[in-house]
Coordinates of C-alpha atoms in Angstrom, one line a residue:
X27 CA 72.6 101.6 63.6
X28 CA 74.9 98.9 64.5
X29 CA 75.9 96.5 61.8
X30 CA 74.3 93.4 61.6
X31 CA 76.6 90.8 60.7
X32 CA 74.8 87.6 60.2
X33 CA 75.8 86.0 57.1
X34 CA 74.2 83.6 54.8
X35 CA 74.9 81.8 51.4
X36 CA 72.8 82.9 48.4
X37 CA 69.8 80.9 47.9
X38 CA 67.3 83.1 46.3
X39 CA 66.6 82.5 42.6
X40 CA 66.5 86.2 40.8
X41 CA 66.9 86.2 37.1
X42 CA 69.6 88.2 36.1
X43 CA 70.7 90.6 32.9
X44 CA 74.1 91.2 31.7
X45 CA 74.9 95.0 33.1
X46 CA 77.4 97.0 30.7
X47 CA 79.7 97.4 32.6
X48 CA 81.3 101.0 32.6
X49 CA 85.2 101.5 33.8
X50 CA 87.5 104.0 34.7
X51 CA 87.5 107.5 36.4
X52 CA 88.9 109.9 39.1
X53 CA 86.9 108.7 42.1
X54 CA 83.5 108.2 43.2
X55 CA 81.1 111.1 43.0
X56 CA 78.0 109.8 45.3
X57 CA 78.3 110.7 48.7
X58 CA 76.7 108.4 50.9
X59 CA 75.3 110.1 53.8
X60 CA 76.2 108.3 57.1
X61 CA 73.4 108.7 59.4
X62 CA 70.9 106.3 61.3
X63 CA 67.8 106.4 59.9
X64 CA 65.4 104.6 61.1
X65 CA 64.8 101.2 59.4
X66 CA 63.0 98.2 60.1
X67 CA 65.9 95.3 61.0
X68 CA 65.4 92.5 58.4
X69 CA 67.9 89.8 58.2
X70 CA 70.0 89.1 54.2
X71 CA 67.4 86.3 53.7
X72 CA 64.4 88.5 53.9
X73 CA 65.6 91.4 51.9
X74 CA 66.9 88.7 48.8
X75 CA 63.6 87.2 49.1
X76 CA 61.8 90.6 48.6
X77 CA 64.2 92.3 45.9
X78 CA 63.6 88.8 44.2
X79 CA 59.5 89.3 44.2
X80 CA 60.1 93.4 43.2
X81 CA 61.9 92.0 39.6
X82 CA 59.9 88.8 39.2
X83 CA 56.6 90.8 39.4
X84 CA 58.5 93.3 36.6
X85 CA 56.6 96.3 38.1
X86 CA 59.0 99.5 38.7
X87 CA 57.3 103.0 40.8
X88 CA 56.8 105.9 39.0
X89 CA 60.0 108.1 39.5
X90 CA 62.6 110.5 38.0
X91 CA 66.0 111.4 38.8
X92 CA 69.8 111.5 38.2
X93 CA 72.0 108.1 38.2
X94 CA 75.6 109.1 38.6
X95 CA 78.0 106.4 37.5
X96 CA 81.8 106.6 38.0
X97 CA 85.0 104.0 38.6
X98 CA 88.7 104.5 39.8
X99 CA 90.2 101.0 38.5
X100 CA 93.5 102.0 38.3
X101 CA 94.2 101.7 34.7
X102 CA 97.1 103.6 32.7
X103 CA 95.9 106.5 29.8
X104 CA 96.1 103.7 26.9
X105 CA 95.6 105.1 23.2
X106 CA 93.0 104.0 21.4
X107 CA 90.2 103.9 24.3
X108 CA 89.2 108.0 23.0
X109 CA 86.6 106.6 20.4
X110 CA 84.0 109.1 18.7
X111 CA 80.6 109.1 20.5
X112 CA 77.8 106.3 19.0
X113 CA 74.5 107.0 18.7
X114 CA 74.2 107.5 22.1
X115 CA 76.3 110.2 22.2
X116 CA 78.1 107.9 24.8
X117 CA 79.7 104.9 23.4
X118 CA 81.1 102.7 25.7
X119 CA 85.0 103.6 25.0
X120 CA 83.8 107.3 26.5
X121 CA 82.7 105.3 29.8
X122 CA 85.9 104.1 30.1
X123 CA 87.1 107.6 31.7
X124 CA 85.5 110.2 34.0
X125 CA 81.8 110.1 35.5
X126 CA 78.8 110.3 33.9
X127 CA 75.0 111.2 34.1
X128 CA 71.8 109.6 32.8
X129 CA 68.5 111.5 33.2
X130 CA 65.6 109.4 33.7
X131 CA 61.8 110.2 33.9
X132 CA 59.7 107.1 34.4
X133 CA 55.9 106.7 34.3
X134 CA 55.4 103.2 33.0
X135 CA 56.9 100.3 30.8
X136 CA 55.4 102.4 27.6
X137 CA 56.1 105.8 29.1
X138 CA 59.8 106.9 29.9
X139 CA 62.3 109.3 29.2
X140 CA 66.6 108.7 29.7
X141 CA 68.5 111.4 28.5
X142 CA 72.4 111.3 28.4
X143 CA 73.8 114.3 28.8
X144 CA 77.0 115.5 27.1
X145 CA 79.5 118.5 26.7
X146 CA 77.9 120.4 24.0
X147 CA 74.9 118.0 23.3
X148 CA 72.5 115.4 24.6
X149 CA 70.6 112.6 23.5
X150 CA 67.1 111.1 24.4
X151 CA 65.0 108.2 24.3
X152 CA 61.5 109.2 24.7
X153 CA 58.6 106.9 24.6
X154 CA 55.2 108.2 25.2
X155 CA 52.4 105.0 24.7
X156 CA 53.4 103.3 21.1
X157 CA 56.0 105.6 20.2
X158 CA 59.6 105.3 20.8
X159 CA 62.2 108.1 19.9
X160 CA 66.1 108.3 19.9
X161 CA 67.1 111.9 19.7
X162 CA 70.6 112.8 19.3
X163 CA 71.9 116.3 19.4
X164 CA 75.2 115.9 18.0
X165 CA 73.7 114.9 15.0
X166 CA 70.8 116.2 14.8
X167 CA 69.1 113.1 14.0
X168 CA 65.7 111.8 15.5
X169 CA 64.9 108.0 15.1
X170 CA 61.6 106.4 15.4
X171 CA 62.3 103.1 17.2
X172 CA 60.1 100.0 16.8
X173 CA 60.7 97.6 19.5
X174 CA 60.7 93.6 18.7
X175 CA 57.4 92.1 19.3
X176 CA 59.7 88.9 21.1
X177 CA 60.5 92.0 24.0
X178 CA 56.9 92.8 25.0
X179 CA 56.4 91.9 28.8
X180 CA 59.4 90.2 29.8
X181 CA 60.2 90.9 33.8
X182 CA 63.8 90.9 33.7
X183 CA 63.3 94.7 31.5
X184 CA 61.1 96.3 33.3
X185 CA 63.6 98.9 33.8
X186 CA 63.8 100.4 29.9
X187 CA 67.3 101.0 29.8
X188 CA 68.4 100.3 26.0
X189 CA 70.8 98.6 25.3
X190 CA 73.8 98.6 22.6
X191 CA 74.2 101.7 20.6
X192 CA 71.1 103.3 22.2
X193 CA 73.0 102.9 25.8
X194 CA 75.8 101.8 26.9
X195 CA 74.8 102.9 30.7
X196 CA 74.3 101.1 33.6
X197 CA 71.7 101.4 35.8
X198 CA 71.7 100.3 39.9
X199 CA 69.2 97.7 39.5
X200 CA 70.9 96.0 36.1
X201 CA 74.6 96.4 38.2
X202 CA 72.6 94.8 41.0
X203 CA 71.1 92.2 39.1
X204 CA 74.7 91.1 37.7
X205 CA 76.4 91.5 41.5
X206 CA 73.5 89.0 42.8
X207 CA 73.6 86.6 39.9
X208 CA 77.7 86.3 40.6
X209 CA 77.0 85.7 44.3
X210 CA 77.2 81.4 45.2
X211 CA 78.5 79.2 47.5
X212 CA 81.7 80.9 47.4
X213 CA 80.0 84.3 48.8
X214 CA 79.4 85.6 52.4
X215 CA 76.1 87.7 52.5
X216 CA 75.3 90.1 55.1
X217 CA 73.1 93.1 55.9
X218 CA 75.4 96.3 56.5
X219 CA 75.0 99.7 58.1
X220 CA 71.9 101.8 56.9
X221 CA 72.7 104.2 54.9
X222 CA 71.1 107.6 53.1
X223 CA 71.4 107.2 49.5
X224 CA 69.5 110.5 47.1
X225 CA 67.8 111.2 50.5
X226 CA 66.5 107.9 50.7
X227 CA 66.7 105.6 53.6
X228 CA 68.4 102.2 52.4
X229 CA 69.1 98.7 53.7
X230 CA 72.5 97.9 52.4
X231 CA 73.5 93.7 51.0
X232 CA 77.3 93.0 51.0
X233 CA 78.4 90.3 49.1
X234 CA 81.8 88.8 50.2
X235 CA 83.8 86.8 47.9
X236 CA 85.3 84.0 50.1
X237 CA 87.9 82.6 47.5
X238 CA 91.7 84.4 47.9
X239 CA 92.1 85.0 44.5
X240 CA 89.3 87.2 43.8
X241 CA 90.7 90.8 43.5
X242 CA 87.2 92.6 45.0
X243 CA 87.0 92.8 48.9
X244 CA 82.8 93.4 48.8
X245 CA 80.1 94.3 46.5
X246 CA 77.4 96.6 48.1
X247 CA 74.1 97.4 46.9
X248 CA 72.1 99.5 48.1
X249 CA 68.2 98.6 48.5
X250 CA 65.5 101.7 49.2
X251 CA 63.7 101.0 52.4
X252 CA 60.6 101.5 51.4
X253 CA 60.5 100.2 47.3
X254 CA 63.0 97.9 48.0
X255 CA 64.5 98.6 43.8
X256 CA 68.4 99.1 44.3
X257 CA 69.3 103.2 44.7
X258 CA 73.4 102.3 44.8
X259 CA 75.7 100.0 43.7
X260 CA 79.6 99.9 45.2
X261 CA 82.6 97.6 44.2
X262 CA 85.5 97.7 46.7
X263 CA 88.2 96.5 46.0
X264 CA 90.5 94.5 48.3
X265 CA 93.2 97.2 50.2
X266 CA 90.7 100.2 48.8
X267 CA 89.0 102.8 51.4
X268 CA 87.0 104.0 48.4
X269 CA 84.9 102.0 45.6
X270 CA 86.5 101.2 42.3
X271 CA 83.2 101.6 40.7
X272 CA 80.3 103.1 41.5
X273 CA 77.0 103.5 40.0
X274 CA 73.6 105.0 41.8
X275 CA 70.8 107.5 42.3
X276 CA 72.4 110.9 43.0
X277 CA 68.3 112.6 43.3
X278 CA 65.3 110.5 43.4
X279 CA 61.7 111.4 43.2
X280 CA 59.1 108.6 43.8
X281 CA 55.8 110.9 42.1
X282 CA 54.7 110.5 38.6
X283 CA 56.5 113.0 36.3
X284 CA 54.6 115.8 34.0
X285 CA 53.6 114.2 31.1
X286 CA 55.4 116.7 29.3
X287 CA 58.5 114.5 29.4
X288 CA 57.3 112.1 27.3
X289 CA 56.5 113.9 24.8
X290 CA 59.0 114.4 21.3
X291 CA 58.6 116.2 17.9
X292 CA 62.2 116.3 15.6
X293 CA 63.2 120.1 15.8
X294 CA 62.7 121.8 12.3
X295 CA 65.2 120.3 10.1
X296 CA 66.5 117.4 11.8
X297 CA 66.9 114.2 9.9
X298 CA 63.9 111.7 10.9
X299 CA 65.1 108.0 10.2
X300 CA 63.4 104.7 11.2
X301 CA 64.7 101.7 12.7
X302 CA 64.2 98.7 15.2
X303 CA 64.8 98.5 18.7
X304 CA 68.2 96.4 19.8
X305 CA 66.7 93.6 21.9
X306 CA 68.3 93.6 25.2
X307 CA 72.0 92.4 25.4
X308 CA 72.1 88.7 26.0
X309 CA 68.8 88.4 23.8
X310 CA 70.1 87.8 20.3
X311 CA 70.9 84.8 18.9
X312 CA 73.4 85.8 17.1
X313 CA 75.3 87.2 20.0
X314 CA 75.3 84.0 21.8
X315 CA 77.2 83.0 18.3
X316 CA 79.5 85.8 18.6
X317 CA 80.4 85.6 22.3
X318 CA 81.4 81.8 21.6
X319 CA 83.4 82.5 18.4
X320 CA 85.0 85.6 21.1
X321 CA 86.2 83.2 23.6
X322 CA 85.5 81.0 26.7
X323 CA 85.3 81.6 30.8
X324 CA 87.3 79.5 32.9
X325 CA 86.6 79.3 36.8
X326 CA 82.6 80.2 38.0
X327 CA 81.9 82.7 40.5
X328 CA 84.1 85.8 41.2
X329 CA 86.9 83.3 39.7
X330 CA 85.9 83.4 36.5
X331 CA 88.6 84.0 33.3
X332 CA 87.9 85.1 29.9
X333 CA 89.8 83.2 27.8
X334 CA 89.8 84.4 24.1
X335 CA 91.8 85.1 21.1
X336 CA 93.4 88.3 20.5
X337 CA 91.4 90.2 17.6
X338 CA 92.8 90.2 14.0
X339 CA 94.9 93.7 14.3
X340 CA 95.8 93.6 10.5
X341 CA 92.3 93.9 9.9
X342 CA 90.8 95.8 12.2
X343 CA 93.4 98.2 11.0
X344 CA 91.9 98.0 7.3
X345 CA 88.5 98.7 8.7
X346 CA 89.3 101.4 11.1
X347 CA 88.1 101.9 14.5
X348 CA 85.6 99.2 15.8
X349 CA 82.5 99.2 17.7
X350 CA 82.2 102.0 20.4
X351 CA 85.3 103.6 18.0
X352 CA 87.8 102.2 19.9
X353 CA 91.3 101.3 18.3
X354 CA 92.1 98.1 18.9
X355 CA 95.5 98.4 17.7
X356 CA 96.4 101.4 19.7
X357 CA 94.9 100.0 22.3
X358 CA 96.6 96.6 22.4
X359 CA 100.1 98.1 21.8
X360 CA 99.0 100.4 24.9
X361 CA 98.5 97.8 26.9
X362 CA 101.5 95.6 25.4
X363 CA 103.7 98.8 26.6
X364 CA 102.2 99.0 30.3
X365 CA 102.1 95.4 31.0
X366 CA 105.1 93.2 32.6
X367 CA 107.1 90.8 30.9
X368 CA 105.8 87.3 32.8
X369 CA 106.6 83.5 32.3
X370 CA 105.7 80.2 33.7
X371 CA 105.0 76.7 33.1
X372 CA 101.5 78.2 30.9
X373 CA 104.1 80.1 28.3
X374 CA 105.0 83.7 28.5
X375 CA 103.7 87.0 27.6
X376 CA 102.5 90.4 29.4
X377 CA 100.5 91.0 32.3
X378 CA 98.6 94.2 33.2
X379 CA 97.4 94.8 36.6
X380 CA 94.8 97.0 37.9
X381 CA 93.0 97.5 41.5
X382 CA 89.9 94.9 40.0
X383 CA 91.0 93.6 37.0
X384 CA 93.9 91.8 35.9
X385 CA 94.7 91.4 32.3
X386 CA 97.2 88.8 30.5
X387 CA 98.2 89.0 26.7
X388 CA 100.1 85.9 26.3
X389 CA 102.8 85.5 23.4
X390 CA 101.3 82.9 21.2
X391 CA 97.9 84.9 21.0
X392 CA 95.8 84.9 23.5
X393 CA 94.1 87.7 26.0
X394 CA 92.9 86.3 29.7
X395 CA 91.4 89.2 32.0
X396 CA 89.4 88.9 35.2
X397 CA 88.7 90.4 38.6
X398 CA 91.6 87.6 39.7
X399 CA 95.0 88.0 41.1
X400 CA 97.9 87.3 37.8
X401 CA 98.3 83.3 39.9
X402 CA 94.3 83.2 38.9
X403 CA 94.9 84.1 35.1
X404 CA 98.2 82.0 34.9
X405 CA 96.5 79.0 36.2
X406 CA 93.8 79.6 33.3
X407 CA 96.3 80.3 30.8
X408 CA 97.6 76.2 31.6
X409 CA 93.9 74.6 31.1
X410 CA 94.2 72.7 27.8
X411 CA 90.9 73.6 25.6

């Protein structure tokens, strides 16, 4: 099918959810099938306006299949990044190399399964009506999970993807949600080729950031035909033939899974625990506290700079690794060694690089990374708080 290259600016309110954002890999794993199945033609506007009504109405089909999520960003091996697996059994320092796979079996907002699978081990969250169970392997420990009463039918988590410890994953539609909430003024938006993703026919949005400092060339998501819930999600970025990150549907299967998924009974001696359900990232009050006291974003849109202070290496070494086990130290004398001595009218310090990201530790304490070219972060780096 000829590609349809009408563009238009963004003008659909969708409410949005922070994605957790996974990192860096050995190249895509999802195939996209090039072929020309047979779809309806809808223009950008249309297709915004109905993914919009899918997640406002908070209703997801009944389905199970296999989200594949990978990245190629071009970082060095830094030390520090091999932290021990969480809860999860995948914290988010393991995300940061190699593809991964979440399992998911869902029947309803109270009945779902996601199971991450790992080397020698896997882990499970399994609700089945009222009931809510973390298994992990590893550790053969089962938790009964209550979920905040504040949680109960919001639309913008209708897909039950949890989040912190419990997941660090992302899924299409949260990536999707975050690549659509980015997209403003300063964004082309056009309808791509058709394209097969998990055997599924699938209209394809491209966002195009317009301003020259943005490192990414186009975001493309992938929307099923028929359901219209994103199957793919694809960063390029700019100079790149393949997507720096990637996360979609690798088999899809729109019928209602055997109840037999959902349910969960702890194995003969495994430790039974009980806790609360982590309310979905950008849900707590006191991470809006933390993510102030972390830093601040300079620049809106795909121009947009974290600006914070470097954390306190004397004593995250007294405490050990932090969250997700990751050494900060390590890592921040890893990045300290790969980066580039730079200066300017802003100061001096090291800059690091990558296909997406760019990352500058400047000498009197400060880290600034975004998906900017090093011009983008130096400029940043020069704004008087």
């Amino acid at each position: 099918m000829a590609k349809r290259a009408r563009a238009v600016r963004w003008g659909v309110p969708v409410a949005a959810v922070a994605v957790v954002a996974a990192a860096v890999g050995t190249g895509p794993v999802i195939a996209a099938v090039r072929s020309d199945p047979s779809l309806p033609d809808r223009t950008a506007e249309q297709l915004l306006a109905d993914v919009a009504r899918t997640w406002q109405s908070g209703r997801m089909p009944q389905m199970s299949g296999t989200i594949v999520e990978t990245a190629s960003l071009g970082l060095p091996a830094l030390p520090g990044l091999s932290g021990a697996p969480g809860p999860s059994g995948a914290s988010a320092a393991s995300l940061l190399s190699g593809s991964h796979q979440l399992k998911i079996w869902y029947a309803g907002e109270d009945r779902f399964r996601l199971m991450l699978p790992g080397e020698m081990s896997e882990t499970d969250v399994v609700a089945d009506g009222g009931t809510v169970w973390l298994w992990d392997s590893a550790a053969n420990t089962a938790t009964r999970l209550t979920a905040p009463a504040a949680s109960a039918g919001r639309p913008d988590h209708a897909f039950p993807l949890p989040s912190g410890s419990a997941s660090p994953f992302a899924t299409p539609e949260q990536a999707a949600r975050q690549a659509l909430q980015a997209a403003g003024t300063d964004t082309a938006i056009s309808v791509g080729d058709v394209v097969t993703v998990a055997g599924r026919a699938a209209y394809q949005i491209v966002l195009t950031p317009k301003s020259p400092d943005s490192l990414i060339k186009d975001v493309r998501v992938a929307l099923d035909g028929e359901k219209l819930m994103p199957l793919r999600v694809q960063v390029y970025a700019k100079g790149a033939a393949e997507p720096a990150f990637e996360v979609g549907f690798e088999s899809l299967s729109f019928t209602a899974p055997a109840p037999e998924n959902f349910s969960f009974t702890p194995p003969p001696g495994a430790k039974v625990e009980q806790a609360t359900a982590t309310p979905p990232i950008g849900h707590r009050p006191e991470e809006a506290a933390e993510a102030h006291d972390r830093g601040h974003v300079v620049g809106s849109g795909w121009d947009s700079v974290l600006v914070t202070s470097l954390p306190a290496v004397p004593a995250q070494k007294q405490e050990g690794k932090g969250r997700d086990g990751v050494d900060l130290a390590a890592l921040l004398d890893g990045v300290k060694s790969a980066a580039t001595p730079v200066s300017g009218e802003w100061g001096s310090g090291r800059l690091l690089r990558t296909k997406v990201v760019s990352i500058l530790i400047t000498d009197d304490g400060r880290l600034l990374a975004g998906a900017v070219t090093p011009e983008a972060l130096y400029r940043a780096a020069g704004v008087k708080e």
